Amino acid sequence: MILVTAPKGKGVEIARKLVEARIAACVNVGNVKSIYWWQGKIEEDDEEILVIKTRLELVDKIVEYVKRIHPYQVPEIIILPIIGGYEEYLRWVRENTRK
């Protein structure tokens, strides 16, 4: 699973591209308020967070793809291991991503 933040209005576009490329089975897009340091000062922005479900062997492809299409200079891309879950859902993720 991969977490990515994007500017408001860009999350769905990125999510759709990942799913269309079949490197993600599903991407949830939600609204978040982000507070962070950037260039020496605290910033506060309305953003979207993408929760990307994929297979481990596609993570590197997604990271490279997101870096290429993302509008931020330093996009947030955080990879989290899936240590378990409902097996039927995990099977669905495997079946709906390219091999």
Coordinates of C-alpha atoms in Angstrom, one line a residue:
M1 CA 0.0 0.0 0.0
I2 CA 1.3 3.5 -0.9
L3 CA 0.2 6.9 0.5
V4 CA 0.6 9.9 -1.7
T5 CA -0.6 13.5 -1.1
A6 CA -1.5 15.7 -4.0
P7 CA -2.9 19.2 -4.5
K8 CA -6.6 19.6 -4.3
G9 CA -8.1 18.6 -7.6
K10 CA -5.2 16.4 -8.8
G11 CA -5.7 13.3 -6.7
V12 CA -8.5 11.8 -8.9
E13 CA -6.4 12.5 -12.0
I14 CA -3.4 10.6 -10.6
A15 CA -5.5 7.8 -9.2
R16 CA -7.3 7.3 -12.5
K17 CA -3.9 7.1 -14.4
L18 CA -2.6 4.5 -11.9
V19 CA -5.7 2.3 -12.2
E20 CA -5.9 2.7 -16.0
A21 CA -2.2 1.6 -16.3
R22 CA -3.2 -1.5 -14.1
I23 CA -0.4 -0.8 -11.7
A24 CA -2.9 -0.1 -8.9
A25 CA -6.1 -2.2 -8.4
C26 CA -7.8 0.6 -6.4
V27 CA -7.0 4.1 -5.2
N28 CA -9.0 5.9 -2.5
V29 CA -8.9 9.7 -2.7
G30 CA -9.9 11.7 0.3
N31 CA -9.5 15.3 1.5
V32 CA -7.0 16.2 4.1
K33 CA -5.5 19.3 5.7
S34 CA -1.7 19.2 5.7
I35 CA 0.5 21.2 8.0
Y36 CA 4.2 21.0 7.2
W37 CA 7.6 22.7 7.0
W38 CA 8.6 23.9 3.6
Q39 CA 11.5 26.2 2.8
G40 CA 11.9 27.4 6.3
K41 CA 8.3 28.1 7.2
I42 CA 5.2 26.3 8.3
E43 CA 2.7 25.8 5.5
E44 CA -1.0 24.7 5.7
D45 CA -2.8 23.4 2.6
D46 CA -5.9 21.6 1.7
E47 CA -4.7 18.5 -0.2
E48 CA -5.9 15.1 -1.3
I49 CA -4.5 11.8 0.0
L50 CA -4.3 8.8 -2.2
V51 CA -4.3 5.3 -0.6
I52 CA -3.0 3.1 -3.4
K53 CA -3.5 -0.7 -3.3
T54 CA -1.1 -2.7 -5.4
R55 CA 1.2 -5.7 -5.3
L56 CA 4.7 -5.5 -3.9
E57 CA 6.3 -6.1 -7.2
L58 CA 4.6 -3.0 -8.7
V59 CA 5.6 -0.6 -6.0
D60 CA 8.8 0.7 -7.8
K61 CA 6.7 1.3 -11.0
I62 CA 4.2 3.3 -9.1
V63 CA 6.9 5.4 -7.4
E64 CA 8.5 6.2 -10.7
Y65 CA 5.2 6.9 -12.4
V66 CA 4.0 9.2 -9.5
K67 CA 7.3 11.1 -9.5
R68 CA 7.0 11.7 -13.3
I69 CA 3.4 13.0 -13.3
H70 CA 3.1 14.6 -9.8
P71 CA 3.1 18.5 -9.8
Y72 CA 5.1 18.8 -6.5
Q73 CA 8.9 19.2 -6.5
V74 CA 9.1 16.7 -3.6
P75 CA 6.0 14.5 -3.6
E76 CA 5.0 12.6 -0.5
I77 CA 5.3 8.9 -1.4
I78 CA 5.2 6.5 1.6
I79 CA 5.2 2.8 1.1
L80 CA 3.5 0.6 3.8
P81 CA 3.7 -3.1 4.0
I82 CA 0.5 -5.1 3.9
I83 CA 1.0 -7.7 6.6
G84 CA -2.5 -9.2 6.3
G85 CA -6.1 -8.6 5.4
Y86 CA -9.2 -10.2 4.0
E87 CA -7.9 -12.8 1.6
E88 CA -10.6 -12.4 -1.0
Y89 CA -9.8 -8.6 -1.2
L90 CA -6.1 -9.3 -1.4
R91 CA -6.7 -11.8 -4.2
W92 CA -8.8 -9.2 -6.0
V93 CA -5.9 -6.8 -5.8
R94 CA -3.6 -9.4 -7.3
E95 CA -6.1 -10.2 -10.1
N96 CA -6.6 -6.6 -11.0
T97 CA -3.1 -5.5 -11.4
R98 CA -0.8 -6.5 -14.3
K99 CA 1.8 -9.2 -13.7

